[in-house]
């Protein structure tokens, strides 16, 4: 880790767009992810995995299978070539449980290092758990609960609260390992799972908190649930299930003799299906022992945790959602400065006690302002629809699905006053959030819509045109220097905003 920090240097913002790559040699898959830069809001520019099954027989034979080794080495050779094409100078390579536990792990590492021309770090179970926790820190804010990263060879568990690690452990409960040790008989897996979990009395600390589920097998379970309930937002990060919903989902695999007949199974990659019943059983037993309030699925894991550990403290402390939105605005909007002005301009609207907002609602409103102009290049008839789709499915961190939908609806209403365009998706998304969230999205969208009639998307105008409340009036004050910007379209949009707020509109020219 120290060597990688030295390579990256201080990682100041001026170096943030230098590509950085991570190769993760796991027990089931070997994966390369190349990120745009080592920053708080990570953006993958390339992501490829090969399911090699290195850990398929390690528990019973003590060795990595020859065929799996050759597949993994071929994947490493391809990944080396890809990294060269993408000009990745900083390539970090890690290996986990299968290589760590196998007798021939060292020889595999030697061959892999010759191919890659760089060192491969074999993670200890404890370090793997810490990196999984750091992945949660990268993707969430105010994290509080127990995180579990289920791989092919092991299960890493860590108790974390507000970015502080309290407990950590690794258990031999990976999907491939359980298949190996039980002869692929699910009925034999319950006792070893329960025995391993019983060795961690601190799991009881998870009662009433969040369980963060990391790993491809558990994400496949969440994808299956989405298909079964026809969930409209197919975004894995931040997807939530109640403990009861998760147990019901997992029990499908334990109670059926034909897992391949479970509704929605076609949505899961074939290579994942064999480990799914074992992953479901581990999750079911975990939930029953911990009694968490909810299960939240994360696409951020040890690879993202590795990058998080390289960031300086001031970068780690940045809000992942606002960091992403600011970076995205810089790429897609006309003016980032104007987007921040919108944050301040709308602060005045929500200063009304009747619109009191929580700290999280405020940061979501600011995020909506930052994203509000990302669709400006689209055809005018489709800006609302395209903006809604873009934001709803963006690679956001630090936000749950309720917040994500608020952002998408806010940007939709920034362009559209009705549901005529984009009606189908916007209606399905609205059905997932409260009336309060829907109303806030309409107000924020209408405010941004009115502001753009003044600023034309450029900075330096709306900071000089404040909003105030006066005796049932919503007052927009325009300095005389900008009086010519007053007009019918501005008044219509301002009237629509005032109407949503239950106020009468008034435009005042001053100076």
GROMACS .gro file of C-alpha atoms in nm:
model
  511
    1UNK     CA    1   0.000   0.000   0.000
    2UNK     CA    2   0.284   0.239   0.084
    3UNK     CA    3   0.442   0.181  -0.257
    4UNK     CA    4   0.117   0.268  -0.431
    5UNK     CA    5   0.082   0.588  -0.227
    6UNK     CA    6   0.433   0.688  -0.326
    7UNK     CA    7   0.349   0.629  -0.691
    8UNK     CA    8   0.038   0.843  -0.664
    9UNK     CA    9   0.212   1.111  -0.463
   10UNK     CA   10  -0.009   1.351  -0.271
   11UNK     CA   11  -0.297   1.289  -0.514
   12UNK     CA   12  -0.387   1.656  -0.547
   13UNK     CA   13  -0.687   1.741  -0.763
   14UNK     CA   14  -0.456   1.837  -1.049
   15UNK     CA   15  -0.364   1.467  -1.086
   16UNK     CA   16  -0.711   1.327  -1.045
   17UNK     CA   17  -0.766   1.229  -1.407
   18UNK     CA   18  -0.461   1.007  -1.435
   19UNK     CA   19  -0.608   0.658  -1.490
   20UNK     CA   20  -0.560   0.405  -1.213
   21UNK     CA   21  -0.628   0.035  -1.248
   22UNK     CA   22  -0.705  -0.249  -1.006
   23UNK     CA   23  -0.682  -0.618  -1.090
   24UNK     CA   24  -0.866  -0.831  -0.835
   25UNK     CA   25  -0.771  -1.200  -0.845
   26UNK     CA   26  -1.066  -1.348  -0.659
   27UNK     CA   27  -1.172  -1.701  -0.575
   28UNK     CA   28  -1.442  -1.698  -0.843
   29UNK     CA   29  -1.353  -1.420  -1.084
   30UNK     CA   30  -1.051  -1.224  -1.203
   31UNK     CA   31  -1.143  -0.866  -1.278
   32UNK     CA   32  -0.984  -0.549  -1.411
   33UNK     CA   33  -1.135  -0.210  -1.333
   34UNK     CA   34  -0.976   0.108  -1.466
   35UNK     CA   35  -1.092   0.429  -1.299
   36UNK     CA   36  -1.072   0.774  -1.450
   37UNK     CA   37  -0.867   0.887  -1.150
   38UNK     CA   38  -0.809   0.831  -0.780
   39UNK     CA   39  -1.075   1.071  -0.649
   40UNK     CA   40  -1.371   1.067  -0.409
   41UNK     CA   41  -1.631   1.013  -0.681
   42UNK     CA   42  -1.488   0.719  -0.873
   43UNK     CA   43  -1.578   0.675  -1.239
   44UNK     CA   44  -1.489   0.342  -1.403
   45UNK     CA   45  -1.383   0.377  -1.765
   46UNK     CA   46  -1.331   0.003  -1.815
   47UNK     CA   47  -1.458  -0.303  -1.627
   48UNK     CA   48  -1.412  -0.665  -1.729
   49UNK     CA   49  -1.423  -0.993  -1.541
   50UNK     CA   50  -1.344  -1.353  -1.625
   51UNK     CA   51  -1.505  -1.625  -1.413
   52UNK     CA   52  -1.208  -1.856  -1.360
   53UNK     CA   53  -1.316  -2.045  -1.047
   54UNK     CA   54  -0.973  -2.046  -0.884
   55UNK     CA   55  -1.125  -2.141  -0.550
   56UNK     CA   56  -1.345  -2.424  -0.676
   57UNK     CA   57  -1.144  -2.710  -0.521
   58UNK     CA   58  -0.903  -2.543  -0.279
   59UNK     CA   59  -1.090  -2.660   0.033
   60UNK     CA   60  -1.073  -3.031  -0.056
   61UNK     CA   61  -0.752  -3.054  -0.262
   62UNK     CA   62  -0.553  -2.769  -0.111
   63UNK     CA   63  -0.458  -2.645  -0.457
   64UNK     CA   64  -0.574  -2.419  -0.736
   65UNK     CA   65  -0.703  -2.623  -1.030
   66UNK     CA   66  -0.476  -2.636  -1.333
   67UNK     CA   67  -0.746  -2.530  -1.578
   68UNK     CA   68  -0.854  -2.242  -1.353
   69UNK     CA   69  -0.492  -2.126  -1.321
   70UNK     CA   70  -0.443  -2.118  -1.697
   71UNK     CA   71  -0.766  -1.923  -1.747
   72UNK     CA   72  -0.664  -1.673  -1.480
   73UNK     CA   73  -0.317  -1.624  -1.628
   74UNK     CA   74  -0.468  -1.571  -1.973
   75UNK     CA   75  -0.699  -1.309  -1.822
   76UNK     CA   76  -0.400  -1.134  -1.660
   77UNK     CA   77  -0.220  -1.122  -1.995
   78UNK     CA   78  -0.524  -0.961  -2.159
   79UNK     CA   79  -0.565  -0.717  -1.872
   80UNK     CA   80  -0.200  -0.614  -1.900
   81UNK     CA   81  -0.254  -0.534  -2.269
   82UNK     CA   82  -0.571  -0.338  -2.192
   83UNK     CA   83  -0.396  -0.136  -1.922
   84UNK     CA   84  -0.124  -0.046  -2.170
   85UNK     CA   85  -0.378   0.068  -2.430
   86UNK     CA   86  -0.553   0.283  -2.168
   87UNK     CA   87  -0.220   0.436  -2.055
   88UNK     CA   88  -0.261   0.304  -1.701
   89UNK     CA   89   0.067   0.379  -1.527
   90UNK     CA   90  -0.062   0.290  -1.181
   91UNK     CA   91  -0.179  -0.070  -1.181
   92UNK     CA   92  -0.250  -0.236  -0.847
   93UNK     CA   93  -0.302  -0.612  -0.826
   94UNK     CA   94  -0.451  -0.798  -0.531
   95UNK     CA   95  -0.534  -1.163  -0.466
   96UNK     CA   96  -0.777  -1.299  -0.209
   97UNK     CA   97  -0.885  -1.621  -0.037
   98UNK     CA   98  -0.822  -1.887  -0.303
   99UNK     CA   99  -0.463  -1.783  -0.371
  100UNK     CA  100  -0.407  -1.711  -0.002
  101UNK     CA  101  -0.510  -2.062   0.103
  102UNK     CA  102  -0.377  -2.275  -0.183
  103UNK     CA  103  -0.050  -2.469  -0.163
  104UNK     CA  104   0.036  -2.366  -0.516
  105UNK     CA  105  -0.068  -2.005  -0.454
  106UNK     CA  106   0.294  -1.881  -0.443
  107UNK     CA  107   0.379  -2.037  -0.780
  108UNK     CA  108   0.064  -1.883  -0.932
  109UNK     CA  109   0.167  -1.544  -0.797
  110UNK     CA  110   0.516  -1.577  -0.948
  111UNK     CA  111   0.374  -1.656  -1.290
  112UNK     CA  112   0.120  -1.376  -1.263
  113UNK     CA  113   0.384  -1.122  -1.164
  114UNK     CA  114   0.598  -1.216  -1.464
  115UNK     CA  115   0.303  -1.161  -1.696
  116UNK     CA  116   0.204  -0.829  -1.541
  117UNK     CA  117   0.555  -0.706  -1.468
  118UNK     CA  118   0.435  -0.583  -1.130
  119UNK     CA  119   0.384  -0.724  -0.783
  120UNK     CA  120   0.066  -0.895  -0.664
  121UNK     CA  121  -0.037  -0.842  -0.303
  122UNK     CA  122  -0.201  -1.138  -0.132
  123UNK     CA  123  -0.450  -0.987   0.109
  124UNK     CA  124  -0.496  -1.132   0.454
  125UNK     CA  125  -0.853  -1.201   0.556
  126UNK     CA  126  -0.842  -0.911   0.799
  127UNK     CA  127  -0.713  -0.670   0.536
  128UNK     CA  128  -0.974  -0.789   0.290
  129UNK     CA  129  -1.241  -0.709   0.549
  130UNK     CA  130  -1.097  -0.361   0.607
  131UNK     CA  131  -1.090  -0.289   0.233
  132UNK     CA  132  -1.453  -0.401   0.204
  133UNK     CA  133  -1.539  -0.157   0.484
  134UNK     CA  134  -1.352   0.122   0.305
  135UNK     CA  135  -1.553   0.040  -0.006
  136UNK     CA  136  -1.869   0.107   0.194
  137UNK     CA  137  -1.716   0.435   0.312
  138UNK     CA  138  -1.649   0.524  -0.052
  139UNK     CA  139  -2.007   0.462  -0.160
  140UNK     CA  140  -2.217   0.575   0.136
  141UNK     CA  141  -2.242   0.861   0.385
  142UNK     CA  142  -2.312   0.820   0.756
  143UNK     CA  143  -2.256   0.446   0.724
  144UNK     CA  144  -2.361   0.255   1.035
  145UNK     CA  145  -2.397  -0.121   1.040
  146UNK     CA  146  -2.223  -0.442   0.950
  147UNK     CA  147  -2.079  -0.495   0.604
  148UNK     CA  148  -2.036  -0.839   0.452
  149UNK     CA  149  -1.838  -0.917   0.136
  150UNK     CA  150  -1.917  -1.265   0.004
  151UNK     CA  151  -1.666  -1.404  -0.242
  152UNK     CA  152  -1.601  -1.745  -0.384
  153UNK     CA  153  -1.367  -1.849  -0.106
  154UNK     CA  154  -1.452  -1.646   0.202
  155UNK     CA  155  -1.692  -1.408   0.373
  156UNK     CA  156  -1.549  -1.089   0.521
  157UNK     CA  157  -1.748  -0.915   0.791
  158UNK     CA  158  -1.685  -0.580   0.955
  159UNK     CA  159  -1.874  -0.362   1.200
  160UNK     CA  160  -1.843   0.004   1.111
  161UNK     CA  161  -2.001   0.324   1.237
  162UNK     CA  162  -1.946   0.671   1.091
  163UNK     CA  163  -1.634   0.559   0.902
  164UNK     CA  164  -1.488   0.391   1.211
  165UNK     CA  165  -1.408   0.019   1.207
  166UNK     CA  166  -1.510  -0.154   1.528
  167UNK     CA  167  -1.480  -0.529   1.454
  168UNK     CA  168  -1.361  -0.738   1.161
  169UNK     CA  169  -1.335  -1.105   1.069
  170UNK     CA  170  -1.305  -1.346   0.778
  171UNK     CA  171  -1.493  -1.677   0.759
  172UNK     CA  172  -1.457  -1.976   0.519
  173UNK     CA  173  -1.807  -1.933   0.379
  174UNK     CA  174  -1.750  -1.839   0.016
  175UNK     CA  175  -1.991  -1.989  -0.237
  176UNK     CA  176  -1.737  -2.204  -0.420
  177UNK     CA  177  -1.584  -2.323  -0.094
  178UNK     CA  178  -1.925  -2.434   0.034
  179UNK     CA  179  -1.996  -2.615  -0.293
  180UNK     CA  180  -1.658  -2.788  -0.258
  181UNK     CA  181  -1.689  -2.887   0.108
  182UNK     CA  182  -2.052  -3.004   0.086
  183UNK     CA  183  -2.029  -3.187  -0.243
  184UNK     CA  184  -2.267  -2.929  -0.386
  185UNK     CA  185  -2.543  -3.037  -0.147
  186UNK     CA  186  -2.717  -2.734   0.000
  187UNK     CA  187  -2.871  -2.937   0.285
  188UNK     CA  188  -2.520  -2.997   0.423
  189UNK     CA  189  -2.426  -2.628   0.432
  190UNK     CA  190  -2.645  -2.504   0.717
  191UNK     CA  191  -2.443  -2.645   1.007
  192UNK     CA  192  -2.099  -2.517   0.894
  193UNK     CA  193  -2.251  -2.175   0.823
  194UNK     CA  194  -2.415  -2.156   1.166
  195UNK     CA  195  -2.098  -2.279   1.337
  196UNK     CA  196  -1.881  -2.016   1.167
  197UNK     CA  197  -2.124  -1.733   1.243
  198UNK     CA  198  -2.153  -1.843   1.606
  199UNK     CA  199  -1.780  -1.774   1.646
  200UNK     CA  200  -1.851  -1.400   1.611
  201UNK     CA  201  -2.061  -1.290   1.911
  202UNK     CA  202  -2.035  -0.926   1.798
  203UNK     CA  203  -2.272  -1.001   1.508
  204UNK     CA  204  -2.547  -0.938   1.761
  205UNK     CA  205  -2.448  -0.572   1.746
  206UNK     CA  206  -2.616  -0.560   1.406
  207UNK     CA  207  -2.965  -0.570   1.552
  208UNK     CA  208  -3.178  -0.286   1.420
  209UNK     CA  209  -2.896  -0.150   1.202
  210UNK     CA  210  -2.809  -0.185   0.833
  211UNK     CA  211  -2.641  -0.483   0.675
  212UNK     CA  212  -2.436  -0.378   0.370
  213UNK     CA  213  -2.423  -0.667   0.122
  214UNK     CA  214  -2.118  -0.672  -0.106
  215UNK     CA  215  -2.020  -0.926  -0.371
  216UNK     CA  216  -2.146  -1.056  -0.704
  217UNK     CA  217  -2.351  -1.340  -0.559
  218UNK     CA  218  -2.553  -1.115  -0.331
  219UNK     CA  219  -2.595  -0.856  -0.606
  220UNK     CA  220  -2.739  -1.135  -0.822
  221UNK     CA  221  -2.993  -1.203  -0.548
  222UNK     CA  222  -3.093  -0.836  -0.549
  223UNK     CA  223  -3.123  -0.843  -0.928
  224UNK     CA  224  -3.350  -1.146  -0.897
  225UNK     CA  225  -3.571  -0.957  -0.653
  226UNK     CA  226  -3.591  -0.658  -0.888
  227UNK     CA  227  -3.714  -0.887  -1.164
  228UNK     CA  228  -3.970  -1.058  -0.944
  229UNK     CA  229  -4.134  -0.734  -0.830
  230UNK     CA  230  -4.076  -0.556  -1.164
  231UNK     CA  231  -3.883  -0.280  -0.997
  232UNK     CA  232  -3.848   0.008  -1.245
  233UNK     CA  233  -3.503   0.134  -1.147
  234UNK     CA  234  -3.242  -0.128  -1.232
  235UNK     CA  235  -2.961   0.031  -1.033
  236UNK     CA  236  -2.787  -0.191  -0.780
  237UNK     CA  237  -2.609   0.066  -0.564
  238UNK     CA  238  -2.824   0.148  -0.263
  239UNK     CA  239  -3.102  -0.102  -0.343
  240UNK     CA  240  -3.277  -0.191  -0.017
  241UNK     CA  241  -3.471  -0.484   0.120
  242UNK     CA  242  -3.628  -0.522   0.460
  243UNK     CA  243  -3.499  -0.814   0.665
  244UNK     CA  244  -3.826  -0.999   0.603
  245UNK     CA  245  -3.811  -0.942   0.227
  246UNK     CA  246  -3.453  -1.067   0.215
  247UNK     CA  247  -3.532  -1.380   0.417
  248UNK     CA  248  -3.830  -1.459   0.194
  249UNK     CA  249  -3.607  -1.420  -0.113
  250UNK     CA  250  -3.338  -1.646   0.030
  251UNK     CA  251  -3.585  -1.911   0.143
  252UNK     CA  252  -3.695  -1.963  -0.217
  253UNK     CA  253  -3.366  -2.142  -0.280
  254UNK     CA  254  -3.383  -2.352   0.034
  255UNK     CA  255  -3.742  -2.461  -0.020
  256UNK     CA  256  -3.732  -2.543  -0.391
  257UNK     CA  257  -3.581  -2.851  -0.547
  258UNK     CA  258  -3.543  -2.672  -0.879
  259UNK     CA  259  -3.362  -2.338  -0.826
  260UNK     CA  260  -3.349  -2.284  -1.201
  261UNK     CA  261  -3.729  -2.260  -1.201
  262UNK     CA  262  -3.738  -1.968  -0.956
  263UNK     CA  263  -3.912  -1.666  -1.116
  264UNK     CA  264  -3.665  -1.418  -1.257
  265UNK     CA  265  -3.365  -1.654  -1.254
  266UNK     CA  266  -3.303  -1.585  -1.623
  267UNK     CA  267  -3.185  -1.237  -1.522
  268UNK     CA  268  -2.886  -1.392  -1.339
  269UNK     CA  269  -2.574  -1.483  -1.535
  270UNK     CA  270  -2.544  -1.858  -1.585
  271UNK     CA  271  -2.200  -1.867  -1.422
  272UNK     CA  272  -2.351  -1.719  -1.103
  273UNK     CA  273  -2.645  -1.954  -1.073
  274UNK     CA  274  -2.462  -2.248  -0.916
  275UNK     CA  275  -2.341  -2.043  -0.619
  276UNK     CA  276  -2.667  -1.853  -0.573
  277UNK     CA  277  -2.836  -2.107  -0.340
  278UNK     CA  278  -2.530  -2.113  -0.112
  279UNK     CA  279  -2.500  -1.735  -0.110
  280UNK     CA  280  -2.871  -1.712  -0.029
  281UNK     CA  281  -2.832  -1.954   0.261
  282UNK     CA  282  -2.539  -1.757   0.405
  283UNK     CA  283  -2.739  -1.435   0.383
  284UNK     CA  284  -3.047  -1.594   0.539
  285UNK     CA  285  -2.849  -1.730   0.836
  286UNK     CA  286  -2.669  -1.397   0.878
  287UNK     CA  287  -2.992  -1.201   0.889
  288UNK     CA  288  -3.152  -1.435   1.139
  289UNK     CA  289  -2.849  -1.408   1.366
  290UNK     CA  290  -2.798  -1.031   1.332
  291UNK     CA  291  -3.160  -0.910   1.309
  292UNK     CA  292  -3.073  -0.602   1.099
  293UNK     CA  293  -3.334  -0.343   1.009
  294UNK     CA  294  -3.258  -0.353   0.638
  295UNK     CA  295  -3.021  -0.497   0.379
  296UNK     CA  296  -2.856  -0.246   0.146
  297UNK     CA  297  -2.667  -0.370  -0.160
  298UNK     CA  298  -2.340  -0.210  -0.262
  299UNK     CA  299  -2.144  -0.213  -0.587
  300UNK     CA  300  -1.854  -0.062  -0.394
  301UNK     CA  301  -1.622  -0.328  -0.253
  302UNK     CA  302  -1.256  -0.402  -0.195
  303UNK     CA  303  -1.140  -0.245  -0.522
  304UNK     CA  304  -1.305   0.086  -0.438
  305UNK     CA  305  -1.189   0.045  -0.078
  306UNK     CA  306  -0.834   0.014  -0.205
  307UNK     CA  307  -0.863   0.348  -0.387
  308UNK     CA  308  -1.030   0.508  -0.084
  309UNK     CA  309  -0.728   0.415   0.128
  310UNK     CA  310  -0.500   0.602  -0.113
  311UNK     CA  311  -0.691   0.929  -0.086
  312UNK     CA  312  -0.567   1.202   0.146
  313UNK     CA  313  -0.795   1.284   0.442
  314UNK     CA  314  -0.940   1.598   0.283
  315UNK     CA  315  -1.046   1.397  -0.023
  316UNK     CA  316  -1.194   1.117   0.187
  317UNK     CA  317  -1.397   1.378   0.374
  318UNK     CA  318  -1.567   1.510   0.060
  319UNK     CA  319  -1.932   1.425   0.003
  320UNK     CA  320  -1.937   1.146  -0.262
  321UNK     CA  321  -2.268   1.260  -0.410
  322UNK     CA  322  -2.181   1.629  -0.442
  323UNK     CA  323  -1.833   1.538  -0.568
  324UNK     CA  324  -1.982   1.330  -0.848
  325UNK     CA  325  -2.242   1.594  -0.935
  326UNK     CA  326  -1.984   1.872  -0.949
  327UNK     CA  327  -1.757   1.666  -1.172
  328UNK     CA  328  -2.049   1.569  -1.396
  329UNK     CA  329  -2.162   1.929  -1.421
  330UNK     CA  330  -1.813   2.027  -1.530
  331UNK     CA  331  -1.838   1.774  -1.814
  332UNK     CA  332  -2.197   1.823  -1.927
  333UNK     CA  333  -2.337   2.162  -1.820
  334UNK     CA  334  -2.270   2.513  -1.944
  335UNK     CA  335  -2.137   2.650  -1.615
  336UNK     CA  336  -2.047   2.481  -1.288
  337UNK     CA  337  -2.034   2.823  -1.123
  338UNK     CA  338  -2.394   2.884  -1.228
  339UNK     CA  339  -2.493   2.546  -1.082
  340UNK     CA  340  -2.352   2.649  -0.743
  341UNK     CA  341  -2.536   2.981  -0.774
  342UNK     CA  342  -2.858   2.781  -0.813
  343UNK     CA  343  -2.782   2.611  -0.483
  344UNK     CA  344  -2.764   2.948  -0.307
  345UNK     CA  345  -3.063   3.089  -0.498
  346UNK     CA  346  -3.288   2.799  -0.398
  347UNK     CA  347  -3.162   2.823  -0.038
  348UNK     CA  348  -3.378   3.134  -0.012
  349UNK     CA  349  -3.689   2.943  -0.118
  350UNK     CA  350  -3.639   2.676   0.145
  351UNK     CA  351  -3.574   2.933   0.414
  352UNK     CA  352  -3.952   2.937   0.458
  353UNK     CA  353  -4.036   2.740   0.778
  354UNK     CA  354  -4.319   2.574   0.587
  355UNK     CA  355  -4.056   2.413   0.361
  356UNK     CA  356  -3.820   2.309   0.639
  357UNK     CA  357  -3.579   2.047   0.509
  358UNK     CA  358  -3.340   1.803   0.671
  359UNK     CA  359  -2.965   1.820   0.616
  360UNK     CA  360  -2.990   1.528   0.374
  361UNK     CA  361  -3.275   1.691   0.182
  362UNK     CA  362  -3.064   2.006   0.150
  363UNK     CA  363  -2.768   1.817   0.005
  364UNK     CA  364  -3.002   1.640  -0.237
  365UNK     CA  365  -3.144   1.975  -0.349
  366UNK     CA  366  -2.791   2.105  -0.406
  367UNK     CA  367  -2.710   1.789  -0.602
  368UNK     CA  368  -3.019   1.850  -0.819
  369UNK     CA  369  -2.900   2.204  -0.888
  370UNK     CA  370  -2.557   2.076  -0.990
  371UNK     CA  371  -2.716   1.827  -1.231
  372UNK     CA  372  -2.985   2.059  -1.361
  373UNK     CA  373  -2.818   2.157  -1.690
  374UNK     CA  374  -2.667   1.824  -1.798
  375UNK     CA  375  -2.934   1.777  -2.069
  376UNK     CA  376  -2.894   2.113  -2.238
  377UNK     CA  377  -2.746   1.965  -2.557
  378UNK     CA  378  -3.043   1.730  -2.611
  379UNK     CA  379  -3.327   1.810  -2.852
  380UNK     CA  380  -3.564   2.052  -2.672
  381UNK     CA  381  -3.859   1.812  -2.705
  382UNK     CA  382  -3.673   1.536  -2.521
  383UNK     CA  383  -3.459   1.717  -2.264
  384UNK     CA  384  -3.684   1.623  -1.975
  385UNK     CA  385  -3.706   1.257  -2.068
  386UNK     CA  386  -3.335   1.222  -2.145
  387UNK     CA  387  -3.230   1.410  -1.833
  388UNK     CA  388  -3.452   1.190  -1.619
  389UNK     CA  389  -3.300   0.875  -1.766
  390UNK     CA  390  -2.946   1.008  -1.737
  391UNK     CA  391  -2.975   1.106  -1.371
  392UNK     CA  392  -3.183   0.805  -1.265
  393UNK     CA  393  -2.919   0.566  -1.398
  394UNK     CA  394  -2.603   0.767  -1.328
  395UNK     CA  395  -2.313   0.614  -1.134
  396UNK     CA  396  -2.400   0.803  -0.817
  397UNK     CA  397  -2.261   0.722  -0.473
  398UNK     CA  398  -2.371   0.858  -0.139
  399UNK     CA  399  -2.742   0.839  -0.222
  400UNK     CA  400  -3.020   0.583  -0.177
  401UNK     CA  401  -3.288   0.508  -0.434
  402UNK     CA  402  -3.531   0.757  -0.281
  403UNK     CA  403  -3.273   1.031  -0.321
  404UNK     CA  404  -3.181   0.916  -0.671
  405UNK     CA  405  -3.545   0.935  -0.779
  406UNK     CA  406  -3.579   1.283  -0.626
  407UNK     CA  407  -3.280   1.399  -0.834
  408UNK     CA  408  -3.421   1.245  -1.152
  409UNK     CA  409  -3.766   1.398  -1.101
  410UNK     CA  410  -3.620   1.739  -1.012
  411UNK     CA  411  -3.419   1.753  -1.334
  412UNK     CA  412  -3.720   1.623  -1.528
  413UNK     CA  413  -3.939   1.905  -1.392
  414UNK     CA  414  -3.665   2.155  -1.466
  415UNK     CA  415  -3.753   2.089  -1.833
  416UNK     CA  416  -4.113   1.968  -1.822
  417UNK     CA  417  -4.415   2.119  -1.648
  418UNK     CA  418  -4.633   1.814  -1.720
  419UNK     CA  419  -4.582   1.440  -1.744
  420UNK     CA  420  -4.658   1.432  -2.117
  421UNK     CA  421  -4.299   1.357  -2.211
  422UNK     CA  422  -4.128   1.073  -2.031
  423UNK     CA  423  -4.460   0.985  -1.868
  424UNK     CA  424  -4.409   0.610  -1.835
  425UNK     CA  425  -4.077   0.611  -1.647
  426UNK     CA  426  -4.147   0.924  -1.443
  427UNK     CA  427  -4.481   0.777  -1.329
  428UNK     CA  428  -4.317   0.449  -1.226
  429UNK     CA  429  -4.045   0.632  -1.037
  430UNK     CA  430  -4.295   0.860  -0.862
  431UNK     CA  431  -4.477   0.553  -0.734
  432UNK     CA  432  -4.165   0.461  -0.532
  433UNK     CA  433  -4.140   0.787  -0.336
  434UNK     CA  434  -4.359   0.984  -0.097
  435UNK     CA  435  -4.581   1.279  -0.185
  436UNK     CA  436  -4.335   1.499   0.005
  437UNK     CA  437  -4.049   1.391  -0.221
  438UNK     CA  438  -4.263   1.444  -0.531
  439UNK     CA  439  -4.363   1.794  -0.420
  440UNK     CA  440  -4.007   1.892  -0.337
  441UNK     CA  441  -3.894   1.770  -0.680
  442UNK     CA  442  -4.160   1.983  -0.850
  443UNK     CA  443  -4.062   2.291  -0.649
  444UNK     CA  444  -3.690   2.248  -0.714
  445UNK     CA  445  -3.754   2.183  -1.084
  446UNK     CA  446  -3.979   2.489  -1.112
  447UNK     CA  447  -3.726   2.709  -0.931
  448UNK     CA  448  -3.444   2.604  -1.162
  449UNK     CA  449  -3.673   2.649  -1.461
  450UNK     CA  450  -3.748   3.007  -1.357
  451UNK     CA  451  -3.385   3.083  -1.275
  452UNK     CA  452  -3.273   2.982  -1.624
  453UNK     CA  453  -3.506   3.241  -1.773
  454UNK     CA  454  -3.299   3.502  -1.591
  455UNK     CA  455  -2.951   3.360  -1.625
  456UNK     CA  456  -2.973   3.176  -1.959
  457UNK     CA  457  -2.752   2.918  -1.788
  458UNK     CA  458  -2.470   3.165  -1.733
  459UNK     CA  459  -2.305   3.262  -1.406
  460UNK     CA  460  -2.315   3.608  -1.252
  461UNK     CA  461  -2.686   3.692  -1.286
  462UNK     CA  462  -2.903   3.513  -1.030
  463UNK     CA  463  -2.675   3.598  -0.739
  464UNK     CA  464  -2.793   3.955  -0.803
  465UNK     CA  465  -3.162   3.866  -0.828
  466UNK     CA  466  -3.264   3.747  -0.480
  467UNK     CA  467  -3.590   3.584  -0.377
  468UNK     CA  468  -3.779   3.690  -0.064
  469UNK     CA  469  -4.109   3.623   0.106
  470UNK     CA  470  -4.324   3.926   0.193
  471UNK     CA  471  -4.676   3.897   0.338
  472UNK     CA  472  -4.790   3.605   0.123
  473UNK     CA  473  -4.587   3.717  -0.176
  474UNK     CA  474  -4.290   3.550  -0.344
  475UNK     CA  475  -4.081   3.845  -0.456
  476UNK     CA  476  -3.811   3.833  -0.722
  477UNK     CA  477  -3.596   4.145  -0.720
  478UNK     CA  478  -3.416   4.231  -1.045
  479UNK     CA  479  -3.160   4.512  -1.052
  480UNK     CA  480  -3.228   4.780  -1.313
  481UNK     CA  481  -2.916   4.676  -1.505
  482UNK     CA  482  -3.093   4.346  -1.585
  483UNK     CA  483  -3.446   4.485  -1.619
  484UNK     CA  484  -3.458   4.393  -1.987
  485UNK     CA  485  -3.450   4.026  -1.887
  486UNK     CA  486  -3.802   4.062  -1.749
  487UNK     CA  487  -4.057   3.925  -1.993
  488UNK     CA  488  -4.357   3.699  -2.051
  489UNK     CA  489  -4.174   3.365  -2.032
  490UNK     CA  490  -3.995   3.461  -1.711
  491UNK     CA  491  -4.324   3.575  -1.556
  492UNK     CA  492  -4.502   3.253  -1.655
  493UNK     CA  493  -4.231   3.040  -1.501
  494UNK     CA  494  -4.207   3.254  -1.190
  495UNK     CA  495  -4.585   3.243  -1.150
  496UNK     CA  496  -4.574   2.861  -1.173
  497UNK     CA  497  -4.311   2.850  -0.898
  498UNK     CA  498  -4.509   3.086  -0.673
  499UNK     CA  499  -4.822   2.881  -0.728
  500UNK     CA  500  -4.645   2.562  -0.611
  501UNK     CA  501  -4.538   2.751  -0.299
  502UNK     CA  502  -4.889   2.882  -0.233
  503UNK     CA  503  -4.777   3.243  -0.283
  504UNK     CA  504  -4.861   3.532  -0.510
  505UNK     CA  505  -4.580   3.627  -0.752
  506UNK     CA  506  -4.426   3.973  -0.761
  507UNK     CA  507  -4.133   4.090  -0.973
  508UNK     CA  508  -3.968   4.406  -0.850
  509UNK     CA  509  -3.719   4.620  -1.044
  510UNK     CA  510  -3.474   4.793  -0.810
  511UNK     CA  511  -3.206   5.059  -0.832
   0.00000   0.00000   0.00000
